mmCIF file of C-alpha atoms and ligand atoms in Angstrom:
data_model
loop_
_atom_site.group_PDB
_atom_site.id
_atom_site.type_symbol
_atom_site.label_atom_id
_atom_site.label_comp_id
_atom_site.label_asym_id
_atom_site.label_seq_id
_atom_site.Cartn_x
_atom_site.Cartn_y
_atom_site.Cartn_z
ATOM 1 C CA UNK Z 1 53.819 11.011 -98.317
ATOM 2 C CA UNK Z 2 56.326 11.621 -95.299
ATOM 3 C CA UNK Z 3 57.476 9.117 -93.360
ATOM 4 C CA UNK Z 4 55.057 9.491 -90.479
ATOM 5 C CA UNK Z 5 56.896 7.237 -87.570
ATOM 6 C CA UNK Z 6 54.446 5.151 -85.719
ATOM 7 C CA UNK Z 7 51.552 6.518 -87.589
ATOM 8 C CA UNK Z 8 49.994 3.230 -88.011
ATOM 9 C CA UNK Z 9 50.774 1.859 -83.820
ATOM 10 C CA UNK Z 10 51.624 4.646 -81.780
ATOM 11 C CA UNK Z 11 47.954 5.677 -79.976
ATOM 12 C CA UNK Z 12 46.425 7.399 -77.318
ATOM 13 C CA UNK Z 13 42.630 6.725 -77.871
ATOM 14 C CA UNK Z 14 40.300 4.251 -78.952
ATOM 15 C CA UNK Z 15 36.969 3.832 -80.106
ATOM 16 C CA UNK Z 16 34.605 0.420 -79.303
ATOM 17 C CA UNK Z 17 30.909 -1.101 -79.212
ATOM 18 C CA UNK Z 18 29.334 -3.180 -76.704
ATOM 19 C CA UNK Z 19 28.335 -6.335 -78.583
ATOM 20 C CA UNK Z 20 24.558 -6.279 -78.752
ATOM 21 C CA UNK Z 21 22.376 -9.573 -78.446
ATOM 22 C CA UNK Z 22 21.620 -9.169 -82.130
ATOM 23 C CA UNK Z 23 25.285 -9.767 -82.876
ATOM 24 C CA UNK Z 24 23.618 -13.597 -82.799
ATOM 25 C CA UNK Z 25 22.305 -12.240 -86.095
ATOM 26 C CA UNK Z 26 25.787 -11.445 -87.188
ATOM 27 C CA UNK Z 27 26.758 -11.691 -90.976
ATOM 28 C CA UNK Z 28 29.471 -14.478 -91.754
ATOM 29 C CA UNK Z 29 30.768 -16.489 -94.864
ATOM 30 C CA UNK Z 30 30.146 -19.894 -93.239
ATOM 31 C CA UNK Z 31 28.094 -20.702 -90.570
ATOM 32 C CA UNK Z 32 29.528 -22.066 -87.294
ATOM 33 C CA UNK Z 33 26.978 -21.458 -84.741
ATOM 34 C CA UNK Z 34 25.534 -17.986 -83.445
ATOM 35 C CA UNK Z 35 27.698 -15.985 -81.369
ATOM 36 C CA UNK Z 36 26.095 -15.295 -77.838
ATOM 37 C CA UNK Z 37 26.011 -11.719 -76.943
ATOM 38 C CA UNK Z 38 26.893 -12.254 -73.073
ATOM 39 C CA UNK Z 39 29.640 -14.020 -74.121
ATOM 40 C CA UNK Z 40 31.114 -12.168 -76.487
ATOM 41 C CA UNK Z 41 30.290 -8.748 -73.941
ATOM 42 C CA UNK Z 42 32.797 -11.167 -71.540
ATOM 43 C CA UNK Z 43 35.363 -11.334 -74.027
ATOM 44 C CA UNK Z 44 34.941 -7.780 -75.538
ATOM 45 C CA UNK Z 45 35.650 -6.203 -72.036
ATOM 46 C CA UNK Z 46 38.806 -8.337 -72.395
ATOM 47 C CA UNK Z 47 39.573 -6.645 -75.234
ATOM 48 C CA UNK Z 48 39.043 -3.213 -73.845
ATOM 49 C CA UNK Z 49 40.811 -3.973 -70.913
ATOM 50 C CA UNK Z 50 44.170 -4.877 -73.296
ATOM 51 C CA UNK Z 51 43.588 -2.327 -75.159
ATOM 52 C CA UNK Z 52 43.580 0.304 -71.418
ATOM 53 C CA UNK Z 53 46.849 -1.912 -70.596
ATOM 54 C CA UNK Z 54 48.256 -0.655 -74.213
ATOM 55 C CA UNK Z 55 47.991 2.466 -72.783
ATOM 56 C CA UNK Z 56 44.856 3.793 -74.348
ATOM 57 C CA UNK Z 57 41.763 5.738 -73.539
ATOM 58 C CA UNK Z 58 38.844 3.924 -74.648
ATOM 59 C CA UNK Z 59 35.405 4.797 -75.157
ATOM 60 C CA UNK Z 60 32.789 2.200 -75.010
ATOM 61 C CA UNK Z 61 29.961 3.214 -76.790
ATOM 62 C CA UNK Z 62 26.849 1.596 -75.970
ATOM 63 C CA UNK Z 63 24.907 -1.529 -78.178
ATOM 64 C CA UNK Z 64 23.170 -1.000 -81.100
ATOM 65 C CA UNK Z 65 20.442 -3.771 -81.260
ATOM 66 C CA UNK Z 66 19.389 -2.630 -84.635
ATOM 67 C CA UNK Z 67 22.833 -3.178 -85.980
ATOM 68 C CA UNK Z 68 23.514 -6.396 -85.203
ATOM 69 C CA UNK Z 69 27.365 -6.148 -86.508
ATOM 70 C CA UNK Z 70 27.854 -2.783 -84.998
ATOM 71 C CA UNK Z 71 30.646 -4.120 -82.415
ATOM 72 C CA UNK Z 72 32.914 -3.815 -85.568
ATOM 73 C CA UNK Z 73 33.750 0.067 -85.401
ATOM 74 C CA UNK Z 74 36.509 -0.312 -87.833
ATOM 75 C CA UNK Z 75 34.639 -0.501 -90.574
ATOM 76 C CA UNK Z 76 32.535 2.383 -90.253
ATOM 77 C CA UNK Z 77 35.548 4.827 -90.004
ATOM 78 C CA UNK Z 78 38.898 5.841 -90.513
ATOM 79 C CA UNK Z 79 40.708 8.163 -88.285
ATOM 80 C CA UNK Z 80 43.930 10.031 -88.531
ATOM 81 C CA UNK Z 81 45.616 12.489 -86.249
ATOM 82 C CA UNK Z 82 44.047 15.536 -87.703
ATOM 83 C CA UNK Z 83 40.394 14.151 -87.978
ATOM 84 C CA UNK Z 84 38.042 11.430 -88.825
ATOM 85 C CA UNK Z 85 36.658 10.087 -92.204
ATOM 86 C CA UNK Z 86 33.325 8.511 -91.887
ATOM 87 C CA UNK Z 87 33.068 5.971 -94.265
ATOM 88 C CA UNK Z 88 29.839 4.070 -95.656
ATOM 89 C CA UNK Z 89 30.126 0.508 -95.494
ATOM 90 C CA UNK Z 90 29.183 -1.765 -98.155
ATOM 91 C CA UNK Z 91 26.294 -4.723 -97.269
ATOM 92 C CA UNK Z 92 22.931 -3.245 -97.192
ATOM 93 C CA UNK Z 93 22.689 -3.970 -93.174
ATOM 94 C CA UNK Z 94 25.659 -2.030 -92.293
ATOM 95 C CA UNK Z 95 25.394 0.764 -94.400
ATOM 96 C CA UNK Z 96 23.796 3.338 -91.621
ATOM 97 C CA UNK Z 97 26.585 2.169 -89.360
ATOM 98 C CA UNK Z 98 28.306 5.520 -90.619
ATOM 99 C CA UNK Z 99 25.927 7.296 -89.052
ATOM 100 C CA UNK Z 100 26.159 5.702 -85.995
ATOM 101 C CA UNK Z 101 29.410 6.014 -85.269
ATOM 102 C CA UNK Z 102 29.495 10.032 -86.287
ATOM 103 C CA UNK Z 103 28.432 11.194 -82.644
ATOM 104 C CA UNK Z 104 31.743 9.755 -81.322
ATOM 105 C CA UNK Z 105 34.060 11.423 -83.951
ATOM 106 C CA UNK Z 106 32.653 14.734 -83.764
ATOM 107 C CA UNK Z 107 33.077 14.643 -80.051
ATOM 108 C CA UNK Z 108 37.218 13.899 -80.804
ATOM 109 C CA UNK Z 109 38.042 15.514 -83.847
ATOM 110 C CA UNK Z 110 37.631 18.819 -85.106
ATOM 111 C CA UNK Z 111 37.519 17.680 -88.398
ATOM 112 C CA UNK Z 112 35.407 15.044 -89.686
ATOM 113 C CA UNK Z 113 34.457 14.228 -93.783
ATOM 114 C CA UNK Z 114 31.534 11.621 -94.969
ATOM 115 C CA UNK Z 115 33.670 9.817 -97.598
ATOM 116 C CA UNK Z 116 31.910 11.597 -100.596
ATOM 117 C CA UNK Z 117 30.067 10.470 -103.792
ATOM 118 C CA UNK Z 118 27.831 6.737 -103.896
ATOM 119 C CA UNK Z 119 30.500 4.508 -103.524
ATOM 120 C CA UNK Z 120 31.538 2.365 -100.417
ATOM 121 C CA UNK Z 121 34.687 1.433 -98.208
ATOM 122 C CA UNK Z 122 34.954 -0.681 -94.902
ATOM 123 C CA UNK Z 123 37.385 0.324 -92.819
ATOM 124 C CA UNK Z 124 38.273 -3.725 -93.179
ATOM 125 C CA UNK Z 125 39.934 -3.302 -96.155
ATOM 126 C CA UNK Z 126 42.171 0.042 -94.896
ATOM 127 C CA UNK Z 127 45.860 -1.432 -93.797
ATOM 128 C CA UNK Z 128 47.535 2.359 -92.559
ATOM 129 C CA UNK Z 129 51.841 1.455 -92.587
ATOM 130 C CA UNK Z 130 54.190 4.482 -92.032
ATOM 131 C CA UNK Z 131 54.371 5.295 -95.674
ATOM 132 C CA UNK Z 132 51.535 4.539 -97.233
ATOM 133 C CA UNK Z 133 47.598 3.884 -96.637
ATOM 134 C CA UNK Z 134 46.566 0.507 -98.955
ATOM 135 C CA UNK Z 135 42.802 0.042 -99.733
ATOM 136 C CA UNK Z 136 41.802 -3.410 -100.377
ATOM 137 C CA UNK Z 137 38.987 -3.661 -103.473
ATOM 138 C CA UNK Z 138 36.503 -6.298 -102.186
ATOM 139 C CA UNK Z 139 32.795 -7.358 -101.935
ATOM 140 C CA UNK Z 140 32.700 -4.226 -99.757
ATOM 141 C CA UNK Z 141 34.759 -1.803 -100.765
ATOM 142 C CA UNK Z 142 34.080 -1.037 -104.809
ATOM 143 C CA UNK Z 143 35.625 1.388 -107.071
ATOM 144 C CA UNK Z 144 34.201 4.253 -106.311
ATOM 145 C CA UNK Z 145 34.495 4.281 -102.494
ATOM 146 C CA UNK Z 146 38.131 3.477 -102.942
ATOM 147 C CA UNK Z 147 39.206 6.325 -105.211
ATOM 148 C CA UNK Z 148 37.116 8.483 -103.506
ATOM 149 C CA UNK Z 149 38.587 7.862 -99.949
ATOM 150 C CA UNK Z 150 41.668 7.792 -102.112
ATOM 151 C CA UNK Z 151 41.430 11.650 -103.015
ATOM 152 C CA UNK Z 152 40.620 12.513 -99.571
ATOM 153 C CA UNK Z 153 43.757 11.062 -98.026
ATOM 154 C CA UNK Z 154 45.890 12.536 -100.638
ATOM 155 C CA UNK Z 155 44.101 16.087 -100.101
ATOM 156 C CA UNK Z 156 44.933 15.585 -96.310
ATOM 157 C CA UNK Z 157 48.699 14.764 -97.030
ATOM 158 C CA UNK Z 158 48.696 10.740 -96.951
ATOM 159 C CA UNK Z 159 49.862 8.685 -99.702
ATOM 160 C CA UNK Z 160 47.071 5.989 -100.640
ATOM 161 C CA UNK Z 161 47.051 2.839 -103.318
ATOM 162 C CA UNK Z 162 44.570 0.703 -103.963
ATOM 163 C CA UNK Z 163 44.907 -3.691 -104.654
ATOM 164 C CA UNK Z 164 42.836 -6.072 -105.367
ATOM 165 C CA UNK Z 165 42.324 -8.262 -101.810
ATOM 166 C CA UNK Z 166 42.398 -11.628 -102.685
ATOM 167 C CA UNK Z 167 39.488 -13.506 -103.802
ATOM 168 C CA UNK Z 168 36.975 -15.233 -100.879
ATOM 169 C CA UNK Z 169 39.060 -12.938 -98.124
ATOM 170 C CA UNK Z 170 36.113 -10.729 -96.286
ATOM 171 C CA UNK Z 171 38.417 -7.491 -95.694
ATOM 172 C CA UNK Z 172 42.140 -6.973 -96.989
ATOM 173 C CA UNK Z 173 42.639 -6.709 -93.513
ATOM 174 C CA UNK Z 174 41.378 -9.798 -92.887
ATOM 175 C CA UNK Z 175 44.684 -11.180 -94.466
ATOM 176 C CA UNK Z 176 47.493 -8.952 -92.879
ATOM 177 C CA UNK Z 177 48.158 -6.625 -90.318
ATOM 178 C CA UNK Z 178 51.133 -4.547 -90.108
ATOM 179 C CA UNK Z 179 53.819 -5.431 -86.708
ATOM 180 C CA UNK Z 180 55.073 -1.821 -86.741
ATOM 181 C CA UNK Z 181 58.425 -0.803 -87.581
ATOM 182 C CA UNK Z 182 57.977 -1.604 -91.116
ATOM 183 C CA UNK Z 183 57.176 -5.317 -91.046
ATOM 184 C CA UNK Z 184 53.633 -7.040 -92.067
ATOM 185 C CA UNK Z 185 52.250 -10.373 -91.073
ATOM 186 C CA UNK Z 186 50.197 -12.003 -93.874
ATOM 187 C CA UNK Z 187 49.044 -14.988 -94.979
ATOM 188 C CA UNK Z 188 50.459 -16.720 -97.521
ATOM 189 C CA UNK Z 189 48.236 -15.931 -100.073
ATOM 190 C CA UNK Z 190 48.864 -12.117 -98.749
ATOM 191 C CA UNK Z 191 52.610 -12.547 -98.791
ATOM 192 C CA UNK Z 192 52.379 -14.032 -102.914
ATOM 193 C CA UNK Z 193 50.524 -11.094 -103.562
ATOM 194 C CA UNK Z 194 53.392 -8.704 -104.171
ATOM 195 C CA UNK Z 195 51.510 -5.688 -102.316
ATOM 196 C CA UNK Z 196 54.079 -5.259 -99.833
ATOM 197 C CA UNK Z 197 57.408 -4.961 -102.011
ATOM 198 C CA UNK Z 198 60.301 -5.341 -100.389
ATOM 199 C CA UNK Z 199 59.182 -4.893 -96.680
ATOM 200 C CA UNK Z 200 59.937 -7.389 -94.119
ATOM 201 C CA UNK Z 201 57.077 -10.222 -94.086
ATOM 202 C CA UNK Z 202 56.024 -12.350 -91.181
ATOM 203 C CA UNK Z 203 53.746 -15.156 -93.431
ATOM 204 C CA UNK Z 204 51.236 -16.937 -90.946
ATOM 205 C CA UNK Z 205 52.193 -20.608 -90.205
ATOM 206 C CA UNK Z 206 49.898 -22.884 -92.033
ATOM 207 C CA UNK Z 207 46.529 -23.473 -90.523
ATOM 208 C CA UNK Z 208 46.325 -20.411 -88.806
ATOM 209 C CA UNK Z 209 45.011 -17.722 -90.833
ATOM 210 C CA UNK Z 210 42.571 -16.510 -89.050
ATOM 211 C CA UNK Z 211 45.513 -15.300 -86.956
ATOM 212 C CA UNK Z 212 46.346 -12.533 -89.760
ATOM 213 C CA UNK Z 213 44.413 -10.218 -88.036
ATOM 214 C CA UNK Z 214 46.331 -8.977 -85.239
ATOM 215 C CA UNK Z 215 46.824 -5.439 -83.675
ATOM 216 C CA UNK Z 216 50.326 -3.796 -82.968
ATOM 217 C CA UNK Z 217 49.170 -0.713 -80.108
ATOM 218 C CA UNK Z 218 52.277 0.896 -78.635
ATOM 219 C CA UNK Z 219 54.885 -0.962 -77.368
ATOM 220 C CA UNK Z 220 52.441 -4.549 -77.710
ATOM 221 C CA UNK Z 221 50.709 -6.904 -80.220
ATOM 222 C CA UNK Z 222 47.445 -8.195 -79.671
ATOM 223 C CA UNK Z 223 46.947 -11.850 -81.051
ATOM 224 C CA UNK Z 224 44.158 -14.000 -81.015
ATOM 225 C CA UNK Z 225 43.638 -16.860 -78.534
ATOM 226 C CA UNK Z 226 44.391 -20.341 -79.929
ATOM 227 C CA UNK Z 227 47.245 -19.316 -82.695
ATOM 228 C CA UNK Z 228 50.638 -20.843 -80.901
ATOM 229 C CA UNK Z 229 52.427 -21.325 -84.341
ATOM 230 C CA UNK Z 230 51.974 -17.223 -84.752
ATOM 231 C CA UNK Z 231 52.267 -16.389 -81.416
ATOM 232 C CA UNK Z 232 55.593 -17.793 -81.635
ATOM 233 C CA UNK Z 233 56.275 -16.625 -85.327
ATOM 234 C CA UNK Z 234 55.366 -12.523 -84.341
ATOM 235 C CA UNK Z 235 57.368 -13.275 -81.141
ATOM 236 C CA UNK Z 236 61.049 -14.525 -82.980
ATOM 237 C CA UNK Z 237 59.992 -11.561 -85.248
ATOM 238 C CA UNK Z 238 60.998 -9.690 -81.617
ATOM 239 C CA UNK Z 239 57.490 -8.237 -80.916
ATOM 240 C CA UNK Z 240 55.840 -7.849 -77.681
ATOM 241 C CA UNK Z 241 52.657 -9.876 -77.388
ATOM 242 C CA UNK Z 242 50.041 -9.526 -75.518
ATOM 243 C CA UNK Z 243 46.703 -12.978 -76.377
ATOM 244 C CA UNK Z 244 43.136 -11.669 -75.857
ATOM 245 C CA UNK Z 245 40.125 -14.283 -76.881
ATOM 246 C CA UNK Z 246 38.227 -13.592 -80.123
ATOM 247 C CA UNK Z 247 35.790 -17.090 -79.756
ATOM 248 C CA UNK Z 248 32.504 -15.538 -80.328
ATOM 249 C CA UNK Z 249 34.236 -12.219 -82.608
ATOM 250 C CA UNK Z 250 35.021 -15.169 -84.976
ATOM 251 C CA UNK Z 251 31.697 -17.004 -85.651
ATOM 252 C CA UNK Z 252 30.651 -13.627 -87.914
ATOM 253 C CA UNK Z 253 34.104 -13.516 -89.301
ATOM 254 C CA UNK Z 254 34.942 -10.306 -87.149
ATOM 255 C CA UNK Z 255 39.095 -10.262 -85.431
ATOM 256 C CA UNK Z 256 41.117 -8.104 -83.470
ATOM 257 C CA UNK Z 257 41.060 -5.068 -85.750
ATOM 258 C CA UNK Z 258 37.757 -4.954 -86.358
ATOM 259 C CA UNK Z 259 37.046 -4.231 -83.104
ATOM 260 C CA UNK Z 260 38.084 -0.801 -82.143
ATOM 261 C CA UNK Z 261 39.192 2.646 -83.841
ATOM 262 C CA UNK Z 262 42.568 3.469 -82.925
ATOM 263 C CA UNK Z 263 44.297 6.592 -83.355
ATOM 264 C CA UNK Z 264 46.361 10.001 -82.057
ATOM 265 C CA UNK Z 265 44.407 12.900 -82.149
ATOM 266 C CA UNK Z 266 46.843 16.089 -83.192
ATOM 267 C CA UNK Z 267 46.776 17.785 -80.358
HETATM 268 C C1 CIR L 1 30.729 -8.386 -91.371
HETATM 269 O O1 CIR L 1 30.649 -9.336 -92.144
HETATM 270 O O2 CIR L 1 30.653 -7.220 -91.745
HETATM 271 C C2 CIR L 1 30.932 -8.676 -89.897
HETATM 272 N N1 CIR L 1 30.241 -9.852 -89.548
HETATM 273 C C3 CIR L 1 32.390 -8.807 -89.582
HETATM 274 C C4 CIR L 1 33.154 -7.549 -89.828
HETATM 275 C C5 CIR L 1 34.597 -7.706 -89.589
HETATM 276 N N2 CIR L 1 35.258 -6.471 -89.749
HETATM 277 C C6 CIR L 1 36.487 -6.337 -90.206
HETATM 278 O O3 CIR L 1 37.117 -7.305 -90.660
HETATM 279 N N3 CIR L 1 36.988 -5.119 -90.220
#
């Protein structure tokens, strides 16, 4: 595809979910205590409030009790400036999540697609650069979903390949964000995995890779709280930063990304 400039950081809107108390509920790999929903409502206005600063519109839609990991709108969609693909996400108790979220695309895009056929993508494992859209196979996103979403971003224009995440990461991006401008931060496992070619890497000092997950909006990058070594790292890189707290988003494995749906509408 075209070189779309700023395609994957340059936004005007964004899409979120008040935490609801059932987020205690949460899914995660390994358990380190239940998140508490007041809490994580403290730190997720935080978040929207960074996200305003960015120089975004955000909408807050309201909790979802009976989706307890519903605060994690990334993974129920995928949006591009000319409309909205709503995907179907793949564990059993986020699967109607797709449905959910459907309400809020309609009401900003003019064009909006249920990823066809059975299969099943998380919006996790979509990293969108400049260039090119990688999908992430995981224990979420399967074959099927993958190609599928696959043909619909090549129908609309965009240039899609799919990789293999990395065995016992949750989402691909769960491993690497993209900085804008070209350059990716990954862990090292990320960084070995050849996926990025000959792009400019930013590998995530050791004993920080939670701190993968990061989110470059405008002119800023949001980073987790408690990450100095890739604070600094992202900063000598000569990005902006901007530290918002992810405590509770953390104990059910959920980061920066996976909070909000960011995009352009076309006008
Ligand atoms: C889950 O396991 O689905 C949630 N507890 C966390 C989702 C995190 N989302 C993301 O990485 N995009």
């Amino acid at each position: 595809m075209a070189h779309h400039k700023g395609l994957s950081f340059r936004f005007t809107h964004a899409i979120t979910r008040t935490p609801a108390d059932s987020v205690a509920g949460g899914i995660r790999a390994v358990d380190t205590g239940d998140p508490s929903g007041a809490k994580f409502r403290e730190e997720h206005e935080l978040y929207v409030k960074a996200l305003q600063e960015a120089g975004l519109t955000v909408e807050v839609l309201p909790a979802l009790e009976a989706f307890p990991d519903s605060c994690f709108v990334e993974d129920p969609a995928f949006c591009l400036p000319e409309g909205a693909i709503q995907l179907r996400p793949g564990t059993d108790s986020r699967e109607g999540e797709g449905r959910e979220i459907r309400p809020a695309l309609d009401k900003v895009f003019g064009k909006v697609v249920e990823l066809p056929g059975n299969g099943h993508v998380d919006g996790g494992d979509v990293l969108m650069l400049d260039d090119v859209i990688l999908i992430g196979l995981s224990a979420r996103t399967d074959r099927d979903g993958a190609e599928a979403f696959a043909q619909v971003l090549g129908d609309w224009g965009y240039n899609a390949e799919i990789c293999e995440t990395p065995e016992g990461v949750l989402h691909f991006k769960t491993a690497c964000s993209t900085l804008g401008d070209g350059v990716i931060l990954a862990t090292k496992v990320m960084a070995d995995s050849g996926f990025f070619g000959e792009r400019p890497l930013v590998v995530v000092p050791e004993g920080e890779d939670y701190a993968a997950n990061v989110i470059r909006v405008n002119d800023v990058v949001l980073v987790p709280e408690g990450y100095p070594k890739t604070l600094a790292a992202i900063e000598a890189a000569g990005f902006k930063t901007v530290v918002v707290p992810t405590h509770e988003a953390r104990k059910v494995d959920g980061g920066l990304s996976c909070l909000s749906l960011r995009f352009a509408p076309a006008a």
